[in-house]
Amino acid sequence: MKVERPRGTRDFKVGETRVRDAAERRITEVFESYSYGRIVTPVFEHAELFQIKSGDEIREHMYVFKDKSDRLLCLRPEETASVARMFVNELKNERKPLKLYYSDRMFRYERPQRGRYREFWQTGVELIGSDRPASDAEIIVLASKCLQALGLEFTLEIGHVGILKALLDDLKIKSEDHGRVFTLIDKGDVESLKDIVKEKRFVEVIGLKGDVEALKKAAELLDGSGGTASALRNLEEITSFAKAAGIDFRINLGIARGLEYYTGMVFEIRVDGLGAENQICGGGRYDNLIEVFGGPKTPAVGFAFGFDRVVNALELQNKVKADRRKLICVTAVSAEEMAESFRIAANLREKLRGFSVDFEFSGKSLSKTLEIASNQGADYVVIVGRKELDSGEVTVRNMTDRSQENVKLDELAEFFG
Ligand code: AMP
């Protein structure tokens, strides 16, 4: 019986995981350099955690199931709600701001295509406990620095749903309709949007894009009063910090994000050439979510990279790097030296850091072994023969320049450094 992989999932071969691991490591190193620490939350949660605030887009695509005790559970479709829950359960008494990161798999029952999977990885951060514009800016700068560290070309756009929410309030659009408005903005469905929000000004505001000049236009359209004015000021401060950090970005007040919990700054990062699935990162401020989950009112801001899309972007832009260890193969010339070579291989593994040491189990001929080692990309082959062993030595073949030399057994590890 042949069993196929479930639709929307992938298997990763060793070469692929090497590339993915190297990219993940590079990103998390940048997270660590900004003093973020890793957390891990469960793969499944109570379904209501995501049904409350994650938005229609997520709700419709959740993997929901009942366990044997009739609990309604779901495979997590995103991490922010889990982090907010974890904060309420475990972290609310810790010193703030808390700087957390994760890198894990998420699950959404979506129509699979390149860059859209049912099982996918998100690598992201949450900064909990600060409402200062500099914390929004740190998040944006951090996302940008990670992608720069990977050598990627990208465009970063910053918006602010706080401005849009305040404007909807000014226009007397009921708060229960806000979610639908944001979904329509996110989908770019301006025509349906006009049925809910009649005022032309709203469509003009969400159409504002470009450099910081767009903020001046916004000030004119929003006529500088109440909630819209303070939200706009907040965006101005955030962008001035981002500018001070020297990152490239554009303003786009049409960013709504599919997730309902955002309250302030939102941003998205795209990469050209990835087709419809070109958004590799999304994030923003969510100041009410922790309270919704029963915690104290705590401001928070974060983002998630769609890690699979980051890897797709690396391939597209020829920026793929795999961390490669030097490879040493140890082989016996004949069955007689097998046990001794086995011991030599074990000894090398113990003494050498940052190398891989392979052992030729099957007693193939030396020429065959050298051929296999060469195909494997080995850097050295340690050849263990009787004659050399008798004088306390082995032969080391350098596979790059094909030179060979005899090395004393007790100096072997030092020989490789
Ligand atoms: P979201 O949690 O919807 O804001 O998504 C954050 C990021 O995760 C997006 O910018 C995408 O890059 C990525 N993403 C979302 N859904 C998928 C999916 N089904 N497959 C792969 N990546 C995804």
XYZ file of C-alpha atoms and ligand atoms in Angstrom:
440
model
C 0.000 0.000 0.000
C 1.424 3.370 -1.012
C 0.547 6.206 1.316
C 0.931 9.758 0.013
C 1.829 12.836 1.981
C -1.185 14.968 2.946
C -1.921 17.810 0.515
C -0.149 21.050 1.354
C 2.648 19.358 3.342
C 6.237 18.831 2.260
C 9.160 16.531 2.970
C 12.544 18.218 3.220
C 15.698 16.431 2.080
C 19.008 16.895 3.884
C 20.267 19.534 1.409
C 17.026 21.478 1.862
C 17.095 21.374 5.645
C 20.719 22.584 5.540
C 19.598 25.656 3.611
C 16.569 26.199 5.844
C 18.549 25.714 9.049
C 21.220 28.177 7.924
C 18.578 30.815 7.086
C 16.726 30.234 10.356
C 19.958 30.463 12.305
C 20.896 33.728 10.596
C 17.489 35.228 11.463
C 17.448 34.040 15.052
C 21.013 35.312 15.540
C 19.728 38.777 14.644
C 16.787 38.278 17.059
C 19.260 37.313 19.784
C 21.444 40.324 18.975
C 18.395 42.506 19.744
C 18.046 40.612 23.033
C 14.994 38.497 22.147
C 14.752 35.011 23.692
C 13.107 31.897 22.278
C 9.804 30.480 23.496
C 7.888 27.374 22.433
C 4.119 26.958 22.694
C 1.938 23.894 21.976
C 1.207 22.834 18.402
C -2.474 22.540 19.335
C -4.559 24.893 21.448
C -8.217 25.341 22.347
C -9.904 26.411 19.114
C -11.510 29.432 20.770
C -8.077 31.011 21.239
C -7.986 31.756 17.523
C -11.719 32.071 16.981
C -11.951 35.137 19.213
C -9.647 37.638 17.527
C -7.607 36.195 14.718
C -10.042 37.308 11.988
C -12.185 35.606 9.313
C -9.228 34.708 7.139
C -7.756 32.551 9.921
C -11.089 31.277 11.297
C -12.089 29.898 7.898
C -8.832 28.028 7.485
C -8.355 26.430 10.873
C -7.664 22.725 11.400
C -10.278 22.137 14.104
C -10.866 18.739 15.713
C -12.355 17.177 18.814
C -10.182 15.075 21.078
C -11.421 11.947 22.846
C -12.765 14.028 25.730
C -14.785 16.166 23.348
C -12.568 19.246 23.673
C -12.606 21.471 20.615
C -8.959 21.912 19.673
C -7.107 23.296 16.716
C -3.656 23.117 15.176
C -2.267 26.600 15.692
C -2.705 28.755 12.561
C -0.503 31.584 13.869
C 1.571 32.301 16.929
C 0.578 35.726 18.277
C -2.621 34.527 19.971
C -0.654 31.655 21.566
C 1.996 34.076 22.835
C -0.698 36.361 24.286
C -2.250 33.329 26.008
C 1.154 32.212 27.290
C 1.797 35.709 28.592
C -1.451 35.650 30.586
C -0.790 32.113 31.867
C 2.922 32.308 32.598
C 4.624 35.634 32.054
C 2.492 38.517 33.217
C 4.546 39.087 36.358
C 7.886 39.175 34.570
C 9.764 42.401 34.033
C 8.574 44.237 30.955
C 9.118 44.796 28.147
C 9.406 41.118 27.316
C 11.187 40.271 24.095
C 10.228 36.871 22.750
C 10.770 34.976 19.526
C 9.602 31.698 18.022
C 10.292 29.656 14.935
C 7.742 26.944 14.430
C 5.202 25.287 12.208
C 1.691 26.639 11.682
C -1.292 25.015 10.000
C -3.965 26.501 7.754
C -6.396 24.599 5.581
C -5.738 26.695 2.480
C -5.563 25.938 -1.216
C -1.931 24.915 -1.640
C 0.290 26.611 -4.220
C 3.897 27.785 -4.332
C 4.403 29.874 -1.190
C 1.097 28.753 0.345
C 1.103 25.515 2.266
C -1.135 23.809 4.805
C 1.836 23.205 7.043
C 4.259 26.120 7.021
C 6.779 27.843 9.252
C 6.629 31.233 10.855
C 9.644 32.832 12.488
C 8.704 35.903 14.433
C 8.997 38.118 17.486
C 6.679 39.709 20.031
C 7.676 42.710 22.145
C 5.268 42.839 25.077
C 4.794 45.692 27.529
C 5.763 48.851 25.680
C 3.528 51.275 23.800
C 6.379 53.620 22.848
C 6.842 54.475 19.171
C 10.488 53.376 19.485
C 9.270 49.829 20.226
C 7.198 49.791 17.019
C 10.253 51.090 15.201
C 12.493 48.434 16.771
C 10.226 45.719 15.435
C 10.245 47.167 11.922
C 14.011 47.705 11.958
C 14.560 44.184 13.302
C 12.553 42.606 10.464
C 14.494 44.661 7.978
C 17.892 43.767 9.491
C 17.111 40.038 9.401
C 16.396 40.181 5.679
C 19.494 42.305 5.075
C 21.536 39.711 6.964
C 20.232 37.111 4.500
C 21.206 39.379 1.594
C 17.636 39.757 0.303
C 16.147 42.603 -1.741
C 12.663 43.539 -0.501
C 10.172 46.358 -0.045
C 8.821 47.334 3.340
C 5.551 49.229 3.701
C 4.225 50.773 6.893
C 0.601 51.641 7.633
C -1.527 52.234 10.705
C -4.879 50.616 11.400
C -5.308 52.974 14.381
C -5.731 55.812 11.876
C -8.300 53.824 9.898
C -10.212 52.718 13.011
C -10.365 56.285 14.331
C -11.558 57.493 10.937
C -14.245 54.787 10.813
C -15.371 55.954 14.267
C -15.467 59.569 13.021
C -17.560 58.383 10.070
C -19.919 56.579 12.487
C -19.181 53.104 11.139
C -20.121 50.642 13.897
C -17.181 48.814 15.475
C -18.737 45.418 14.643
C -18.397 46.356 10.947
C -14.716 47.268 11.260
C -13.588 43.655 10.844
C -15.440 43.357 7.532
C -14.038 46.689 6.356
C -10.495 45.518 7.106
C -11.022 42.201 5.359
C -12.213 44.079 2.247
C -9.238 46.472 2.360
C -6.916 43.499 2.760
C -8.479 41.852 -0.295
C -8.342 45.133 -2.260
C -12.129 44.991 -2.803
C -12.766 48.760 -2.851
C -16.164 48.444 -4.577
C -17.706 46.337 -1.784
C -16.009 48.632 0.703
C -17.844 51.631 -0.710
C -21.143 49.894 0.154
C -20.226 50.011 3.836
C -18.253 53.263 3.995
C -19.960 55.822 1.770
C -17.589 58.714 2.481
C -15.038 59.243 -0.332
C -12.415 60.406 2.148
C -11.943 56.912 3.519
C -11.034 55.431 0.132
C -8.689 58.371 -0.455
C -6.927 57.722 2.849
C -6.421 54.018 2.198
C -5.041 54.975 -1.224
C -2.222 57.030 0.302
C 1.155 55.502 -0.508
C 4.699 56.696 -1.030
C 7.398 58.440 0.975
C 6.734 60.344 4.208
C 5.061 63.082 2.094
C 2.038 60.739 2.132
C 1.703 61.540 5.833
C 1.287 65.239 5.022
C -1.499 64.357 2.601
C -3.061 62.195 5.314
C -2.982 65.134 7.742
C -4.934 67.227 5.221
C -7.516 64.482 4.598
C -7.959 63.648 8.267
C -8.411 67.332 9.202
C -6.293 67.028 12.338
C -8.770 66.291 15.099
C -9.301 63.640 17.792
C -8.233 60.010 17.426
C -7.097 60.259 13.826
C -4.674 63.067 14.698
C -3.033 61.228 17.587
C -2.806 58.013 15.539
C -1.185 59.939 12.709
C 1.257 61.548 15.126
C 2.100 58.086 16.420
C 2.871 56.913 12.877
C 5.013 60.012 12.275
C 7.071 59.273 15.380
C 7.498 55.601 14.468
C 8.644 56.451 10.958
C 11.069 59.086 12.228
C 12.742 56.408 14.402
C 12.804 54.017 11.436
C 14.402 56.754 9.337
C 16.971 57.404 12.041
C 17.907 53.705 11.885
C 18.560 54.195 8.167
C 16.154 51.564 6.819
C 14.268 51.892 3.547
C 10.473 51.920 3.717
C 7.330 53.322 2.132
C 4.108 54.506 3.700
C 0.971 52.592 2.672
C -2.182 53.514 4.577
C -4.047 50.790 2.691
C -2.458 48.030 4.782
C -5.226 46.446 6.847
C -3.864 42.933 7.632
C -6.275 40.036 7.833
C -5.871 39.681 11.599
C -8.442 41.527 13.667
C -6.321 42.187 16.708
C -4.114 44.945 15.287
C -4.696 48.353 16.863
C -1.912 50.637 15.600
C 1.101 50.470 13.310
C 1.024 47.619 10.793
C 3.640 46.668 8.225
C 4.242 44.225 5.410
C 7.319 43.154 3.507
C 7.197 41.890 -0.059
C 9.662 40.400 -2.489
C 9.269 40.877 -6.238
C 8.975 37.778 -8.385
C 7.202 35.490 -5.929
C 3.840 35.908 -7.667
C 0.707 36.164 -5.551
C 2.503 34.815 -2.491
C 5.037 37.647 -2.368
C 4.325 38.832 1.173
C 7.128 37.380 3.252
C 6.435 39.231 6.484
C 3.566 40.880 8.293
C 3.264 42.494 11.663
C 1.994 45.298 13.810
C 0.778 46.561 17.147
C -1.936 44.780 19.120
C -2.678 46.583 22.383
C -5.948 44.833 23.366
C -5.324 41.147 22.718
C -3.797 40.268 26.084
C -6.762 41.859 27.862
C -9.175 39.876 25.670
C -7.483 36.700 26.953
C -8.045 37.742 30.562
C -4.723 39.454 31.236
C -3.996 43.000 32.369
C -4.166 45.610 29.623
C -0.720 45.260 28.083
C 0.501 46.873 24.855
C 2.389 44.640 22.424
C 3.869 44.652 18.953
C 5.337 41.909 16.770
C 5.793 40.359 13.359
C 6.111 37.001 11.652
C 8.182 36.014 8.669
C 6.561 33.457 6.430
C 9.753 31.432 6.670
C 9.017 29.226 3.625
C 8.557 32.331 1.531
C 11.821 33.752 2.846
C 13.507 30.556 1.620
C 11.710 30.845 -1.737
C 12.994 34.431 -1.969
C 16.555 33.292 -1.219
C 16.316 30.785 -4.086
C 14.843 33.362 -6.434
C 17.558 35.901 -5.667
C 20.390 33.326 -5.672
C 21.180 34.036 -2.048
C 20.935 30.467 -0.785
C 23.653 29.531 1.692
C 24.042 26.297 3.563
C 26.271 26.055 6.589
C 28.669 23.295 5.655
C 30.944 21.413 7.994
C 34.217 20.002 6.703
C 33.808 16.285 6.020
C 36.416 13.659 6.924
C 35.895 10.026 5.845
C 37.714 7.297 7.743
C 38.301 4.018 5.942
C 40.191 0.792 6.594
C 42.383 -0.671 3.861
C 41.236 -4.197 4.803
C 38.950 -5.964 7.290
C 41.905 -6.383 9.612
C 42.050 -2.608 10.380
C 38.289 -2.171 10.660
C 38.116 -2.062 14.476
C 41.104 0.270 14.692
C 39.566 2.681 12.093
C 36.262 2.569 13.954
C 38.069 3.725 17.072
C 39.979 6.432 15.152
C 36.699 7.811 13.725
C 35.086 7.912 17.184
C 38.148 9.645 18.590
C 38.116 12.310 15.858
C 34.410 13.008 16.457
C 35.118 13.556 20.103
C 38.094 15.844 19.577
C 37.077 17.908 16.553
C 34.432 20.635 16.731
C 32.664 21.760 13.579
C 33.633 18.728 11.466
C 31.592 15.765 10.265
C 33.361 12.434 10.440
C 32.039 9.564 8.346
C 33.105 5.936 8.644
C 33.201 3.451 5.786
C 31.324 0.454 7.209
C 31.273 -1.981 4.368
C 34.934 -2.706 3.623
C 34.769 -1.567 -0.014
C 37.979 -1.314 -2.007
C 40.039 1.812 -1.384
C 39.507 3.146 -4.907
C 35.712 2.703 -4.558
C 35.762 4.406 -1.154
C 37.727 7.368 -2.547
C 35.231 7.687 -5.385
C 32.268 7.679 -2.969
C 34.016 10.139 -0.630
C 34.665 12.457 -3.560
C 30.978 12.307 -4.587
C 29.971 13.069 -1.018
C 32.147 16.178 -1.119
C 34.592 14.904 1.501
C 37.477 17.232 2.305
C 39.780 14.490 3.628
C 39.956 10.713 3.686
C 41.822 9.040 6.540
C 43.189 5.741 5.209
C 44.000 3.206 7.920
C 46.466 0.549 6.669
C 48.435 -2.123 8.552
C 51.879 -0.906 7.576
C 51.221 2.692 8.722
C 49.452 1.561 11.885
C 52.516 -0.467 12.841
C 54.505 2.767 12.929
C 51.698 4.607 14.766
C 50.507 6.497 11.684
C 47.647 6.797 9.193
C 47.544 8.275 5.699
C 45.531 11.439 5.173
C 44.404 12.227 1.633
C 43.476 15.812 0.881
C 40.558 15.495 -1.545
C 40.939 19.044 -2.853
C 44.514 18.840 -4.130
C 44.748 15.018 -4.003
C 47.979 15.170 -1.966
C 48.655 12.479 0.635
C 50.779 12.448 3.738
C 51.338 10.232 6.722
C 50.265 11.671 10.063
C 51.064 10.350 13.544
C 47.923 8.937 15.185
C 48.372 11.017 18.320
C 48.657 14.186 16.194
C 45.720 13.402 13.911
C 43.094 15.643 15.522
C 45.554 18.562 15.662
C 46.351 17.987 11.968
C 42.749 18.983 11.107
C 42.842 21.846 13.573
P -0.190 36.212 8.961
O -0.062 35.405 10.223
O -1.395 35.854 8.151
O 0.019 37.685 9.175
O 1.035 35.745 8.044
C 2.360 36.123 8.310
C 3.211 35.582 7.200
O 3.135 34.156 7.169
C 2.733 36.009 5.810
O 3.318 37.227 5.462
C 3.218 34.876 4.936
O 4.534 35.152 4.537
C 3.207 33.681 5.844
N 2.078 32.770 5.550
C 0.778 32.930 5.889
N 0.051 31.874 5.465
C 0.904 31.023 4.849
C 0.777 29.749 4.204
N -0.384 29.122 4.115
N 1.892 29.169 3.675
C 3.092 29.787 3.772
N 3.274 30.991 4.362
C 2.206 31.601 4.903
